[in-house]
XYZ file of C-alpha atoms in Angstrom:
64
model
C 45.031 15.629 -17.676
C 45.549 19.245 -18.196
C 45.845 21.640 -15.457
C 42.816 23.782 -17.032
C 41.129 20.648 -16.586
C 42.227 19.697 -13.227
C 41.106 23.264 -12.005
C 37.339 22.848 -14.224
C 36.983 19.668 -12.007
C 37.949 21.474 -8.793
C 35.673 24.340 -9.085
C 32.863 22.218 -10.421
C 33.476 19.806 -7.128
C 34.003 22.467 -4.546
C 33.278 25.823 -6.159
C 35.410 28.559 -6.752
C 36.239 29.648 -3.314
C 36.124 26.855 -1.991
C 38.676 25.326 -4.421
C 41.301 27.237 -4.291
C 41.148 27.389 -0.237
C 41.484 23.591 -0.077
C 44.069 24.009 -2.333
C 46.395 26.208 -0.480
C 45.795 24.691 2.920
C 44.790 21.397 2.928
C 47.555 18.665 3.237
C 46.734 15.734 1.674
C 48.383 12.484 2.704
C 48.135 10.896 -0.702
C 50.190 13.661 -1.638
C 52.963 13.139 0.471
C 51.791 15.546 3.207
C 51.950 18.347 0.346
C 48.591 20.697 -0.649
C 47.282 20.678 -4.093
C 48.931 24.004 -4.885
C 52.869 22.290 -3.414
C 52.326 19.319 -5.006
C 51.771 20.810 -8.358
C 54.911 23.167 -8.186
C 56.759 20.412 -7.098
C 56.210 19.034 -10.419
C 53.649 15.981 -9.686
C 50.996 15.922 -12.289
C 47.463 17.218 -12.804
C 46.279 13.666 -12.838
C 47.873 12.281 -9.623
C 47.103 15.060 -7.763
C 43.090 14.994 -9.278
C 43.450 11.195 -8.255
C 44.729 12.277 -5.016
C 41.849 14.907 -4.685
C 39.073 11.882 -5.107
C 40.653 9.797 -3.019
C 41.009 12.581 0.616
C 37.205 13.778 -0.204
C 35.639 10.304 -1.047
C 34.658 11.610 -4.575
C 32.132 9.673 -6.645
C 33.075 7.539 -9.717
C 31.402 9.772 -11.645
C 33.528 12.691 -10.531
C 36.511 10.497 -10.903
């Protein structure tokens, strides 16, 4: 997965605002304790972190 992608499904999930708060301040356990915005920097990918994502906010399949 991209990260333009990974972004399009965040803002279409949790809108724009939204989205990038949860990013910056929500630890996610699935993460390793890290927010979105650590976890990428530190290098994990787009795709784990989407999975990741799904997994803390109980995401649909279809948004899967």
């Amino acid at each position: 997965m991209r990260l333009s992608n990974f972004w399009h499904n965040m803002h279409e999930q949790f809108g724009e605002a939204y989205a990038e708060s949860l990013a910056k301040d929500y630890v996610i356990e699935g993460l390793g304790s890290r927010t979105v915005y650590q976890a990428l920097s530190e290098g994990v990918g787009a795709k784990q972190v989407w999975r990741a994502v799904c997994e803390a906010f109980d995401l649909p399949t279809s948004a899967r």
